[in-house]
mmCIF file of C-alpha atoms and ligand atoms in Angstrom:
data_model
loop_
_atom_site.group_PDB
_atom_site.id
_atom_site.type_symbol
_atom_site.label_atom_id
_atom_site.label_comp_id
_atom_site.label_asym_id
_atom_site.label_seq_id
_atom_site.Cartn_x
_atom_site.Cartn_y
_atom_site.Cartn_z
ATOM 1 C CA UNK A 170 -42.771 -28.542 2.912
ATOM 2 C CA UNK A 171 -45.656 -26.610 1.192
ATOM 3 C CA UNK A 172 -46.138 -24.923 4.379
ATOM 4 C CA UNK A 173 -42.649 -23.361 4.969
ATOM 5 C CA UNK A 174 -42.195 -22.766 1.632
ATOM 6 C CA UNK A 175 -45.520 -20.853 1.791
ATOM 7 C CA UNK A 176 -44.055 -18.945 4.606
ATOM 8 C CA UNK A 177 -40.584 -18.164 3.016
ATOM 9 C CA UNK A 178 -42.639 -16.517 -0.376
ATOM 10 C CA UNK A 179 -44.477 -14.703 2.139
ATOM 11 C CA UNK A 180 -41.364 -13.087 4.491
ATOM 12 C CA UNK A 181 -39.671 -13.282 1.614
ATOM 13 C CA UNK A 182 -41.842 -11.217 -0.680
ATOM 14 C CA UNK A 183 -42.868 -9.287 2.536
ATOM 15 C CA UNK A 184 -39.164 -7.972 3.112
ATOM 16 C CA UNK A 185 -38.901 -7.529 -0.492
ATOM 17 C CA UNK A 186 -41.058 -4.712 -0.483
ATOM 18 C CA UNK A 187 -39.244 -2.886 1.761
ATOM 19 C CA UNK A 188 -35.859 -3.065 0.544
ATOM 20 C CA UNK A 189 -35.861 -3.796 -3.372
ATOM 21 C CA UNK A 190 -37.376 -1.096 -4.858
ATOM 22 C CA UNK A 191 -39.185 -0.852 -8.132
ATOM 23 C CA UNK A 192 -36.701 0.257 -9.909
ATOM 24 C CA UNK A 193 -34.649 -3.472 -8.838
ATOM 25 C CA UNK A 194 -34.222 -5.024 -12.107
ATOM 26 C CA UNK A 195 -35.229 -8.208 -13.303
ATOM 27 C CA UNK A 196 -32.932 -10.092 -15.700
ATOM 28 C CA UNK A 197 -32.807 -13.893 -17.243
ATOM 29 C CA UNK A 198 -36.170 -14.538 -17.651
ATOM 30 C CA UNK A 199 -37.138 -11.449 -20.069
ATOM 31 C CA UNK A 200 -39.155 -9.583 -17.599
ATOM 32 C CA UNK A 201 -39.905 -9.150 -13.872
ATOM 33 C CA UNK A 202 -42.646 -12.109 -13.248
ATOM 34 C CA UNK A 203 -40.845 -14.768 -11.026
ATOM 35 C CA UNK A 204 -41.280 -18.025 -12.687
ATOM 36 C CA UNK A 205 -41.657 -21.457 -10.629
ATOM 37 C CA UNK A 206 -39.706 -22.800 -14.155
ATOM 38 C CA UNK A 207 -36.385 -21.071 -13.610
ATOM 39 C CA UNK A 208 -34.067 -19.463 -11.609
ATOM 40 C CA UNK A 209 -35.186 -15.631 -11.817
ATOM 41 C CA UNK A 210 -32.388 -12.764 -10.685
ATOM 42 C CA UNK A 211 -32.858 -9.487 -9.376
ATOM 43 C CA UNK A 212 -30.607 -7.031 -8.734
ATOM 44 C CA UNK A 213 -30.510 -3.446 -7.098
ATOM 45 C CA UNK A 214 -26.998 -1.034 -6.439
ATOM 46 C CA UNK A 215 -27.059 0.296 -2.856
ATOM 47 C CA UNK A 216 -24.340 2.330 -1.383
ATOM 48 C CA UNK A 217 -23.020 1.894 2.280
ATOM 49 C CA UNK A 218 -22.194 4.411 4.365
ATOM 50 C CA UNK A 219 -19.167 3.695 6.419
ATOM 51 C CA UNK A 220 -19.525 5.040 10.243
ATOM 52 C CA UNK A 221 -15.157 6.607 10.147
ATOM 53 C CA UNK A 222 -13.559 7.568 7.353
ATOM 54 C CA UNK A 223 -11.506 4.358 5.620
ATOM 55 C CA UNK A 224 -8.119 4.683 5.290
ATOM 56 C CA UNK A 225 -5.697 2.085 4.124
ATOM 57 C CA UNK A 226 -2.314 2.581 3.018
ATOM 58 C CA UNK A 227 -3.305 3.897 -0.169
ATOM 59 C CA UNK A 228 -6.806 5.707 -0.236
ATOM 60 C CA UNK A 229 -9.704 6.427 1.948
ATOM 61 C CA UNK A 230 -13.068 6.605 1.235
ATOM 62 C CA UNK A 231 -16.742 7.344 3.287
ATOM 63 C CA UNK A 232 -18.871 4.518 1.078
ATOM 64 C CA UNK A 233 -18.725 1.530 -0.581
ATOM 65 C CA UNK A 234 -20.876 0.550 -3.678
ATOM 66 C CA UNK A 235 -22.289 -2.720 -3.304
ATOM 67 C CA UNK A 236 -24.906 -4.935 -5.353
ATOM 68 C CA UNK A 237 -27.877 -6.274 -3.303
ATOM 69 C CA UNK A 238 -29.473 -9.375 -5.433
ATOM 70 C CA UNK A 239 -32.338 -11.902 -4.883
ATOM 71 C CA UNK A 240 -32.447 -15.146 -6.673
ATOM 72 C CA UNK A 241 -35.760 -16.739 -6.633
ATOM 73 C CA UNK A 242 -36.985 -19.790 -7.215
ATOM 74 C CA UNK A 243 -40.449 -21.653 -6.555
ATOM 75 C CA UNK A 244 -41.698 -18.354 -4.274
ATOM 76 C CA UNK A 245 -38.164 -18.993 -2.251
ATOM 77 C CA UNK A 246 -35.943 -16.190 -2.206
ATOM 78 C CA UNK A 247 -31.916 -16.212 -1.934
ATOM 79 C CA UNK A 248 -30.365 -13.023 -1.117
ATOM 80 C CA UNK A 249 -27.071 -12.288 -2.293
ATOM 81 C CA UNK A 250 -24.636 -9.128 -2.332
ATOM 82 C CA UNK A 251 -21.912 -7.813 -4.195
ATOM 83 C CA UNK A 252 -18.954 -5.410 -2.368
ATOM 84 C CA UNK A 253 -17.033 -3.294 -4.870
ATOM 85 C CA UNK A 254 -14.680 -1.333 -2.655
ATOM 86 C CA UNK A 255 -13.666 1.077 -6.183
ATOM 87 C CA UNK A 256 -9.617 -0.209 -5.858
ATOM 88 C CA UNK A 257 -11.058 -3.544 -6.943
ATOM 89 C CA UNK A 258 -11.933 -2.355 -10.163
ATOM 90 C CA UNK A 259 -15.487 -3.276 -10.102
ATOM 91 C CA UNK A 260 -18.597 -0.930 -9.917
ATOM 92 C CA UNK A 261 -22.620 -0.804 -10.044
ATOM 93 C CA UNK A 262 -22.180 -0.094 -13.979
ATOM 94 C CA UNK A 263 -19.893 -3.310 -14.155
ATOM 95 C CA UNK A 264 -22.153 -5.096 -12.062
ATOM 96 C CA UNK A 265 -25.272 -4.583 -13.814
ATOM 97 C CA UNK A 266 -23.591 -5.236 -17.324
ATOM 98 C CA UNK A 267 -22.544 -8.143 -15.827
ATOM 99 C CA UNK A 268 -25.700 -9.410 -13.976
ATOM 100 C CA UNK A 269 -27.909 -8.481 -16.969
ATOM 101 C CA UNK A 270 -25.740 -11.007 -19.143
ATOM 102 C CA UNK A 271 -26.803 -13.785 -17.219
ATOM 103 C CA UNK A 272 -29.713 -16.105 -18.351
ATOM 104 C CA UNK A 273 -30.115 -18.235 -15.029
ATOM 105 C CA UNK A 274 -34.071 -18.793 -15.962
ATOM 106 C CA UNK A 275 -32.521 -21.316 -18.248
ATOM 107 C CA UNK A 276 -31.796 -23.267 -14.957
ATOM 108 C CA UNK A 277 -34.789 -25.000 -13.777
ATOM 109 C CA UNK A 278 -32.688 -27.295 -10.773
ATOM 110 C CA UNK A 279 -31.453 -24.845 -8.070
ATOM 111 C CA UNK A 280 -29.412 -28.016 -6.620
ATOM 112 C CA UNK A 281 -27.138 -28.257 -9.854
ATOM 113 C CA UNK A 282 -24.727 -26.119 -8.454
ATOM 114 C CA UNK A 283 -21.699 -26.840 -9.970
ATOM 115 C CA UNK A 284 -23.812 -26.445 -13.364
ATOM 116 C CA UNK A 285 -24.965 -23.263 -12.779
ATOM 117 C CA UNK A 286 -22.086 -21.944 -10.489
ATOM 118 C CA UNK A 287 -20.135 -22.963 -13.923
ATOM 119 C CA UNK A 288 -22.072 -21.108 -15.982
ATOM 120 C CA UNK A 289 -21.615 -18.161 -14.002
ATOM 121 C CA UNK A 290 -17.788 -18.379 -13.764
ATOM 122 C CA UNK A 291 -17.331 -18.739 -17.285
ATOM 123 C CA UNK A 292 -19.538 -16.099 -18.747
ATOM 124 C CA UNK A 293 -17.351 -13.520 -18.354
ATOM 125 C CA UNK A 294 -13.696 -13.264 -17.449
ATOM 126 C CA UNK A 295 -13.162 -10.892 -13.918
ATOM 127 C CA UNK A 296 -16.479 -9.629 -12.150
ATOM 128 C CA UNK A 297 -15.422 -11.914 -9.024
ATOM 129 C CA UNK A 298 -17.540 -9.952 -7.076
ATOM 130 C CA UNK A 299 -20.535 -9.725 -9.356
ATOM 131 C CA UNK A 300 -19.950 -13.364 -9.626
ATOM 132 C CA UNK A 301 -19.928 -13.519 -5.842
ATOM 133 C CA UNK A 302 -23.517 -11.883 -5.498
ATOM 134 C CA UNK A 303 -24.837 -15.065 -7.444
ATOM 135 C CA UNK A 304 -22.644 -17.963 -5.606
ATOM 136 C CA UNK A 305 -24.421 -16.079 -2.431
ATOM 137 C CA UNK A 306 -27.691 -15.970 -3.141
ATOM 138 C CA UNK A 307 -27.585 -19.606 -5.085
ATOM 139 C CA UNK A 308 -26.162 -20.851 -1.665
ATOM 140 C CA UNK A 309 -28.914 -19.052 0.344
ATOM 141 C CA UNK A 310 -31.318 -20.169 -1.990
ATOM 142 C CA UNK A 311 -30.196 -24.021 -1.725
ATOM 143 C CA UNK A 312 -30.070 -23.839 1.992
ATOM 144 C CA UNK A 313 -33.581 -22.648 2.104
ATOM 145 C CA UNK A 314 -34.856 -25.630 0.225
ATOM 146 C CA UNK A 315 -33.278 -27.450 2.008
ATOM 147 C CA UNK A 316 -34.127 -26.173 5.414
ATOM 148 C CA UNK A 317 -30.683 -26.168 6.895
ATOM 149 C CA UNK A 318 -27.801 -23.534 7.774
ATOM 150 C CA UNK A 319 -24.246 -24.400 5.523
ATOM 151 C CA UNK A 320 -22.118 -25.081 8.384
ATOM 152 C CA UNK A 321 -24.230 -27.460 9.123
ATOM 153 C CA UNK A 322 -24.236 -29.109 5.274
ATOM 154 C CA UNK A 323 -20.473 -28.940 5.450
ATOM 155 C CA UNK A 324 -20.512 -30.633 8.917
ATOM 156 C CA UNK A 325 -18.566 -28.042 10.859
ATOM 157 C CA UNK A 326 -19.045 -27.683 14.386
ATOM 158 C CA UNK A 327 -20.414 -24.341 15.188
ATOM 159 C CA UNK A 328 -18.572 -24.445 18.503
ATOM 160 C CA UNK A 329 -15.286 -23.798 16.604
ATOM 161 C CA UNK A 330 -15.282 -20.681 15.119
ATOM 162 C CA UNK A 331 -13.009 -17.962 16.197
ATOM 163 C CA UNK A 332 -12.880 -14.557 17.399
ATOM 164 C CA UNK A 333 -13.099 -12.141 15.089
ATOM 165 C CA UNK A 334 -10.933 -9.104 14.982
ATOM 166 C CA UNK A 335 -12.193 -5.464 14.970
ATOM 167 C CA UNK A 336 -10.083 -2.831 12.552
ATOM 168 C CA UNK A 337 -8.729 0.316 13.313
ATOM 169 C CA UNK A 338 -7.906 2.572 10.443
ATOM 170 C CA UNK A 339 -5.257 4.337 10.361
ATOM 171 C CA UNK A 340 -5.629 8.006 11.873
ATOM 172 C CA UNK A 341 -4.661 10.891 14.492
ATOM 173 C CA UNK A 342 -4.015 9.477 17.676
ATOM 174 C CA UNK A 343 -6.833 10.796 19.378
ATOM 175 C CA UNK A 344 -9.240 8.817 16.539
ATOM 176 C CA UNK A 345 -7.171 5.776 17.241
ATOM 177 C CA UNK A 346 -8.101 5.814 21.004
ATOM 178 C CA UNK A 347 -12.053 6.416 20.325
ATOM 179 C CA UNK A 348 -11.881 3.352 18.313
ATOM 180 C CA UNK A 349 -10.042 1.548 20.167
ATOM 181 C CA UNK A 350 -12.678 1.977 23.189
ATOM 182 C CA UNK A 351 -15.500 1.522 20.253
ATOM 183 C CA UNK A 352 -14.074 -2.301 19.895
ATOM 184 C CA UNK A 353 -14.386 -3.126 23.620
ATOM 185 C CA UNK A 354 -16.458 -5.917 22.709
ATOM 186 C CA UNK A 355 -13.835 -7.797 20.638
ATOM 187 C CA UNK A 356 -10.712 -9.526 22.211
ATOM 188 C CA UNK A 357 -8.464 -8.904 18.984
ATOM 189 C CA UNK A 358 -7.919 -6.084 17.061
ATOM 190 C CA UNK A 359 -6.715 -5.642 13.884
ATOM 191 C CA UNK A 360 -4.717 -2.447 12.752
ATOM 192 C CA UNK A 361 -3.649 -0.940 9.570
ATOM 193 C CA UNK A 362 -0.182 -0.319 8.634
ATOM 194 C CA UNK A 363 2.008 0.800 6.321
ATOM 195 C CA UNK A 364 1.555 4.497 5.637
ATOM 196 C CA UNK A 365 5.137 5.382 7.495
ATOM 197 C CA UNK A 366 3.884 5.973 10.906
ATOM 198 C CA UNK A 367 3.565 2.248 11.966
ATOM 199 C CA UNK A 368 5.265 2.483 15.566
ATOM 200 C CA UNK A 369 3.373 5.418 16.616
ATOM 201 C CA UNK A 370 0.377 3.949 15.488
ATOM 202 C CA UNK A 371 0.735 0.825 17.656
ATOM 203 C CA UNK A 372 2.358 3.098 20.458
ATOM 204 C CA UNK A 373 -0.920 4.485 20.580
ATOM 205 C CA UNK A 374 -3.125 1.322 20.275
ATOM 206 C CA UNK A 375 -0.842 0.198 23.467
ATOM 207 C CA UNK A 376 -1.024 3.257 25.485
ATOM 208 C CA UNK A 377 -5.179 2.036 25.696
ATOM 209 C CA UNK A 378 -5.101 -1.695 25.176
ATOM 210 C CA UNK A 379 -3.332 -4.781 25.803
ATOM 211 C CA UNK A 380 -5.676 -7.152 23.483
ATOM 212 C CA UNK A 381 -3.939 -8.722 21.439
ATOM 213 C CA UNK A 382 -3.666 -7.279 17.748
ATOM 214 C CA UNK A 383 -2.726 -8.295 14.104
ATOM 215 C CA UNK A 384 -1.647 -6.039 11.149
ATOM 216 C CA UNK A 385 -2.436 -5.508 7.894
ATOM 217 C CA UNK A 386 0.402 -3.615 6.003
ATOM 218 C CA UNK A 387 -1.661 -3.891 2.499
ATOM 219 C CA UNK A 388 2.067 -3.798 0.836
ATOM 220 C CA UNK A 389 3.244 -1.051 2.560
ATOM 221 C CA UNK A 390 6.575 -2.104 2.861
ATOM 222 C CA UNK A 391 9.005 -1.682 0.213
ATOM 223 C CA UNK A 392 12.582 -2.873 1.687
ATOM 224 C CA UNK A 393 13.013 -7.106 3.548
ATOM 225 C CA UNK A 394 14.989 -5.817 5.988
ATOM 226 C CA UNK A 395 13.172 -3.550 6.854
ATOM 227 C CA UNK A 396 10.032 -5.687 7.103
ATOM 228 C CA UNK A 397 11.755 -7.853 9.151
ATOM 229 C CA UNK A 398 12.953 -5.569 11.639
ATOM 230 C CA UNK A 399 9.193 -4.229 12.166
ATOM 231 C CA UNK A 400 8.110 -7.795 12.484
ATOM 232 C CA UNK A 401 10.969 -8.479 15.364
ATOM 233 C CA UNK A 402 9.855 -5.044 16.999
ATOM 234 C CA UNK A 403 5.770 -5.918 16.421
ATOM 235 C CA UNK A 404 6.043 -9.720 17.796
ATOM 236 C CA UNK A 405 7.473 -7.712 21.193
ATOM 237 C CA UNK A 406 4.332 -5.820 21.053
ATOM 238 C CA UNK A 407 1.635 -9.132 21.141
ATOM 239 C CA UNK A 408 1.079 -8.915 17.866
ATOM 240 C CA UNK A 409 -0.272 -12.059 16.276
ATOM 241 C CA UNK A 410 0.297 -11.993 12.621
ATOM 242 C CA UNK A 411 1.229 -9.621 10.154
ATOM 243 C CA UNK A 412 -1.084 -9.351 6.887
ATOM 244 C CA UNK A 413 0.495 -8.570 3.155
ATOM 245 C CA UNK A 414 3.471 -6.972 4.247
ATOM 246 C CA UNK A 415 5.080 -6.743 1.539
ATOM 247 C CA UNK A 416 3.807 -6.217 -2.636
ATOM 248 C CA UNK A 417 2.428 -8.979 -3.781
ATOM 249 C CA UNK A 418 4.717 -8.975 -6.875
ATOM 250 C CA UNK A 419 7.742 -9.441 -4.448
ATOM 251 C CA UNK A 420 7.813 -13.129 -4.540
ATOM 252 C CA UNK A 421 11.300 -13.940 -3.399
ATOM 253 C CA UNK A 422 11.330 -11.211 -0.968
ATOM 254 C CA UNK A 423 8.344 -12.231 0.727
ATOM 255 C CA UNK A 424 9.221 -15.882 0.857
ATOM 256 C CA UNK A 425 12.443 -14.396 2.795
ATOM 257 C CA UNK A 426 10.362 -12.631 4.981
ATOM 258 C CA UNK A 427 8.141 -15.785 6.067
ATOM 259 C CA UNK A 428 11.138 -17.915 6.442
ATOM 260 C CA UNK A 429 13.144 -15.529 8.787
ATOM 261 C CA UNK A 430 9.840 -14.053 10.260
ATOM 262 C CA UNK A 431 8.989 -14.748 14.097
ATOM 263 C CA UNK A 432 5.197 -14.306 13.116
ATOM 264 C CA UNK A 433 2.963 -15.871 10.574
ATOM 265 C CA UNK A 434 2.384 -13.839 7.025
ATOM 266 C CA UNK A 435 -0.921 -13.819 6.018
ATOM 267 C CA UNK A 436 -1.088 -13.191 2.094
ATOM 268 C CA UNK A 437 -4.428 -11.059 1.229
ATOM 269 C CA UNK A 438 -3.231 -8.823 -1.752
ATOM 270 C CA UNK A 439 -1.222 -11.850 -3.259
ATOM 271 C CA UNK A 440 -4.190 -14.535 -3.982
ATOM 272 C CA UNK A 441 -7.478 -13.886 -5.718
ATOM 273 C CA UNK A 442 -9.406 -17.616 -6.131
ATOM 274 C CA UNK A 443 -8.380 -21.355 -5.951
ATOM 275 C CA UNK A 444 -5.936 -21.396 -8.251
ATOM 276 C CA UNK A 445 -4.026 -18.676 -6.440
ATOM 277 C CA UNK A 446 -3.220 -21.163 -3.413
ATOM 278 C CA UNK A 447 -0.771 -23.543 -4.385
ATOM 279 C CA UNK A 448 1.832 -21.256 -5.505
ATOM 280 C CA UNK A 449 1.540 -19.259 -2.333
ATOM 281 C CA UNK A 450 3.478 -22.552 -0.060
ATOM 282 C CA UNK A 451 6.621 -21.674 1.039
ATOM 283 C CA UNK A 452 5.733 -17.690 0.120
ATOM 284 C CA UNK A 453 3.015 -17.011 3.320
ATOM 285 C CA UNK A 454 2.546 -18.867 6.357
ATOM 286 C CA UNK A 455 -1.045 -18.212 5.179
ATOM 287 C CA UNK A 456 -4.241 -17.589 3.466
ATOM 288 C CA UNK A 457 -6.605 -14.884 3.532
ATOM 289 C CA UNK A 458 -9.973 -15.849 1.753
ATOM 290 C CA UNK A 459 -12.432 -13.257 1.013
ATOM 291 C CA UNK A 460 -15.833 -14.054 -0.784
ATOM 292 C CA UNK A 461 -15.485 -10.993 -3.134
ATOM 293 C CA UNK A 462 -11.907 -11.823 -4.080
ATOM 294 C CA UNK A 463 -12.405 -15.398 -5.269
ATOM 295 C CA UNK A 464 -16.210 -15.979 -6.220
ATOM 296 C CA UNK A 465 -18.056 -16.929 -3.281
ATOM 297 C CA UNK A 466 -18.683 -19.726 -0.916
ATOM 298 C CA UNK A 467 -17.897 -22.255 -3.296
ATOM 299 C CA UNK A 468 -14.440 -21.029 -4.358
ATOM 300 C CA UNK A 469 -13.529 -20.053 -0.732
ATOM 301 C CA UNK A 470 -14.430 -24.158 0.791
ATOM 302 C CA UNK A 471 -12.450 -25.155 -1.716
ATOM 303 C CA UNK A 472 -9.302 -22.423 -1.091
ATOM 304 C CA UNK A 473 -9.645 -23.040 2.788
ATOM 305 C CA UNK A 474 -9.321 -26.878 2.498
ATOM 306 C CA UNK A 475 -6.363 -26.606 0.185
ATOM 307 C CA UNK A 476 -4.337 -24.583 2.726
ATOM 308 C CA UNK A 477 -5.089 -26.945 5.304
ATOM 309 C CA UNK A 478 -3.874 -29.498 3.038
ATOM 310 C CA UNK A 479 -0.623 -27.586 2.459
ATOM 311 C CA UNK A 480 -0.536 -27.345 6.075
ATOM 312 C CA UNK A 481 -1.082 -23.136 5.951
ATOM 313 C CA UNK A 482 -2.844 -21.220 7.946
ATOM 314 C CA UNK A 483 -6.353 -19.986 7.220
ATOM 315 C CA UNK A 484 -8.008 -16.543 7.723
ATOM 316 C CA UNK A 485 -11.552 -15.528 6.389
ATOM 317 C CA UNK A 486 -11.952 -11.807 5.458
ATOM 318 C CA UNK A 487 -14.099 -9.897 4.486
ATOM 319 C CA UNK A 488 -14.937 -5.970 2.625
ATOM 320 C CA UNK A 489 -17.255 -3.321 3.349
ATOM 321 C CA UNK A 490 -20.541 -5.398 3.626
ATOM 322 C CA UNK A 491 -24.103 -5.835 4.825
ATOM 323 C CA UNK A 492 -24.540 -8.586 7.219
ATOM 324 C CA UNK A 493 -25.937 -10.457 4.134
ATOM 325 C CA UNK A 494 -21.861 -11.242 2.617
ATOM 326 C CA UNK A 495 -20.362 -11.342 6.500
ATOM 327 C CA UNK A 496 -22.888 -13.770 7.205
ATOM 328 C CA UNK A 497 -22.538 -16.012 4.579
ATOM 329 C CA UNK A 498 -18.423 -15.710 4.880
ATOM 330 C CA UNK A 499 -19.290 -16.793 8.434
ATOM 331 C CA UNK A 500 -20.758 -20.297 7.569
ATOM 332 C CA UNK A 501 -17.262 -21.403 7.093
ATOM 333 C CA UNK A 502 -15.427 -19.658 10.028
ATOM 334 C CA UNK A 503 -15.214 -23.089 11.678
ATOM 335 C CA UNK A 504 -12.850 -23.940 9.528
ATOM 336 C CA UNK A 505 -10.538 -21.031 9.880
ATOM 337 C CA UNK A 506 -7.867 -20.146 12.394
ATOM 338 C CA UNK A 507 -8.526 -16.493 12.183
ATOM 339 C CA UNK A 508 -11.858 -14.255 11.237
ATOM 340 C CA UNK A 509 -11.906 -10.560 9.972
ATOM 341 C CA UNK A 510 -15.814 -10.378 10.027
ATOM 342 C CA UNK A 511 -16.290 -6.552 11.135
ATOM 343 C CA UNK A 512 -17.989 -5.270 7.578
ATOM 344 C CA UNK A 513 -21.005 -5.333 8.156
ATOM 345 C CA UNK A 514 -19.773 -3.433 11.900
ATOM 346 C CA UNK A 515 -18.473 -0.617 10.120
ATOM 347 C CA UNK A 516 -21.439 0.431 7.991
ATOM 348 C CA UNK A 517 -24.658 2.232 9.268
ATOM 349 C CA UNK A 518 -27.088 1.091 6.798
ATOM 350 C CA UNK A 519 -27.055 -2.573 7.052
ATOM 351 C CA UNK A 520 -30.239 -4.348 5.423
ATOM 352 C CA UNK A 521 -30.237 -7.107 6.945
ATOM 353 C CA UNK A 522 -29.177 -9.566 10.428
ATOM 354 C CA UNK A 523 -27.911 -12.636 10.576
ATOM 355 C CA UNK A 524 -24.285 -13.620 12.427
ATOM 356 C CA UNK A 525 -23.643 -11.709 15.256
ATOM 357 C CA UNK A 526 -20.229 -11.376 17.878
ATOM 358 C CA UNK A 527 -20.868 -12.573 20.747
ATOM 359 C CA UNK A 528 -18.380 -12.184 23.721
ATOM 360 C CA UNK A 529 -15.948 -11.367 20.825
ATOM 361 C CA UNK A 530 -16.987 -14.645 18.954
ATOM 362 C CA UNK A 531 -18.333 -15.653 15.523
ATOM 363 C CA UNK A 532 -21.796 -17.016 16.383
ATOM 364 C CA UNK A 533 -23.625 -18.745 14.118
ATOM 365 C CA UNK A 534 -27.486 -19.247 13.985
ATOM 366 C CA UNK A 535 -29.733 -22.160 13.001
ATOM 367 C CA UNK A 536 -31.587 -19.772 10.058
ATOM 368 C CA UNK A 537 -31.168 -21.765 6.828
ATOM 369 C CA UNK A 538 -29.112 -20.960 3.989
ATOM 370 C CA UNK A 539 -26.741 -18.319 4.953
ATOM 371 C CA UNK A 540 -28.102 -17.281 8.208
ATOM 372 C CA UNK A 541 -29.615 -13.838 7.413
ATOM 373 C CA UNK A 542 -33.282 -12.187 7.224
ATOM 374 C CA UNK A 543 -33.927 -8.919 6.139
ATOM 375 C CA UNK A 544 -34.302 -6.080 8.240
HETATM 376 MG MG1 MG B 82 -5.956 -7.183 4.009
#
């Protein structure tokens, strides 16, 4: 044990020095010496840069803030990230305010998650995705110690996880097809809808693929009928499932929609964390769970079993993110009938590797923790 853990300080410290600069900040302990007493967090903003332009149904954007934080403890290093795509209402400054609240050094047992995890949760109302960053890195941490991958502690079979879709923004034809030939690897695609020029959109998708595709309206939609009418005309298409249609306010509406709709509703939009996903039965066919909306790992095996109690349907999401967020999202993607794992696709500065798509696949890797090492 002495040995790997030897080796982990070292790679760990090693990679460190690369990415975290010296201006990453120490918090929880009162200054930047890692202590084999306590959990010690760092944390450092770091910007993405997104390879197209983003556009969804209501803004577009070229980068995404996110948080990149270690959490070490005994020489062994957790890595965790937080995604703040600006809609969300979080940012570095909220982040750091957030982060530099914490005292985790008062935690000297890593494996008292629930205790800590807690802690976290109820130190400040919001910040799901600051909160996230910590749930990440706590679970990377853990898994280190432990020597073993989470699918594996959860006993899922890594032979189960799905394909994962590929997104195409919503643009000028001529974009559409260049990224539609950009996802040849994948086998589903998922497009964006909802800014009033849906059919032509898929028209074009069509005119270059026959994959099979799902859509995300991110509430586009204003009028049931309506809604309905595009479903009809999108199920004739191969489309697969159709994500937040609707506003996430319009309750009754949308629990029209799923009843009369030939394909499943996914709600995204509509749910946030664990307590979102009873009230959603009978309103969506089904769940999507994203680690930055709910609070991390822990909140999202929790969500995902829930649904499958309630007999919905699961998808795991994900934001703008490095491969260190997609690939901890991924440890559950056994469990899940769909995966939208393309984040850390879509960026050009990824810091680190860990899942990759293989044959269009979510394939998971025997590293410990969440899978990842630094780049
Ligand atoms: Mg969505």
């Amino acid at each position: 044990m002495s040995n790997r853990r030897d080796f982990l300080k070292y790679s760990g410290l090693l990679a460190g020095g690369v990415l975290v600069s010296k201006s990453l900040t120490a918090c929880g302990n009162g200054g930047g010496r890692a202590s084999s007493k306590g959990l010690t967090l760092r944390f450092e903003p770091y910007d993405l840069k997104l390879k197209h332009v983003f556009t969804l149904a209501s803004s577009s954007r070229t980068t995404t803030p996110v948080m990149l934080i270690e959490l070490e403890y005994d020489g062994v290093i957790g890595y965790g990230e937080a995604s703040m795509p600006p809609y969300l209402g979080e940012s570095h400054e909220t982040a750091t305010k957030f982060l530099s609240g914490l005292n985790l050094h008062q935690f000297t047992d890593p494996f008292l998650m629930d205790d800590i995890l807690a802690y976290v949760e109820n130190s400040a109302p919001g910040n799901y995705a600051a909160k996230a960053s910590v749930d990440i890195a706590l679970h990377d941490l853990v898994g280190k110690l432990i020597g073993q991958p989470w699918f594996k502690m959860w006993g899922l079979n890594r032979n189960k996880t799905p394909e994962t879709s590929y997104t195409i923004g919503i643009d000028t034809p001529e974009v559409v097809k260049d990224k539609v030939r950009e996802a040849a690897p994948y086998n589903i695609l998922k497009v964006k809808l909802g800014r009033g020029n849906d059919k032509e959109m898929i028209n074009t998708i069509r005119s270059v693929t026959d994959k099979p595709l799902c859509v995300d309206v991110n509430q586009g939609w204003k009028d049931k009928q309506m809604a309905l009418d595009m479903i009809h005309w999108l199920r004739e298409q191969g489309i697969v499932f159709v994500e937040q249609p609707m506003s996430k306010y319009a309750i009754d509406d949308m629990a029209w929609l799923t009843e009369n709709s030939p394909l499943p509703t996914i709600a995204d939009e509509a749910l946030q964390t664990v307590k979102d996903v009873l009230p959603l039965k009978g309103v969506y066919s089904g769940i999507n769970i994203k680690l930055m909306k709910c609070g991390g790992l822990s909140a999202a095996h929790k969500m995902a079993n829930m649904a499958r109690i309630m007999g919905m349907k699961v998808m795991i999401g994900c934001m703008t993110e490095t491969s260190c967020a997609v690939s901890a999202a991924a440890q559950l993607s056994p469990l899940v009938d769909w995966a939208d794992l393309d984040g850390n696709l879509l960026i050009s500065n990824d810091v680190f590797q860990g899942v990759t798509i293989e044959s269009g696949k979510v394939t998971l890797n025997d590293k410990p923790g969440i899978g990842i090492s630094k780049i």
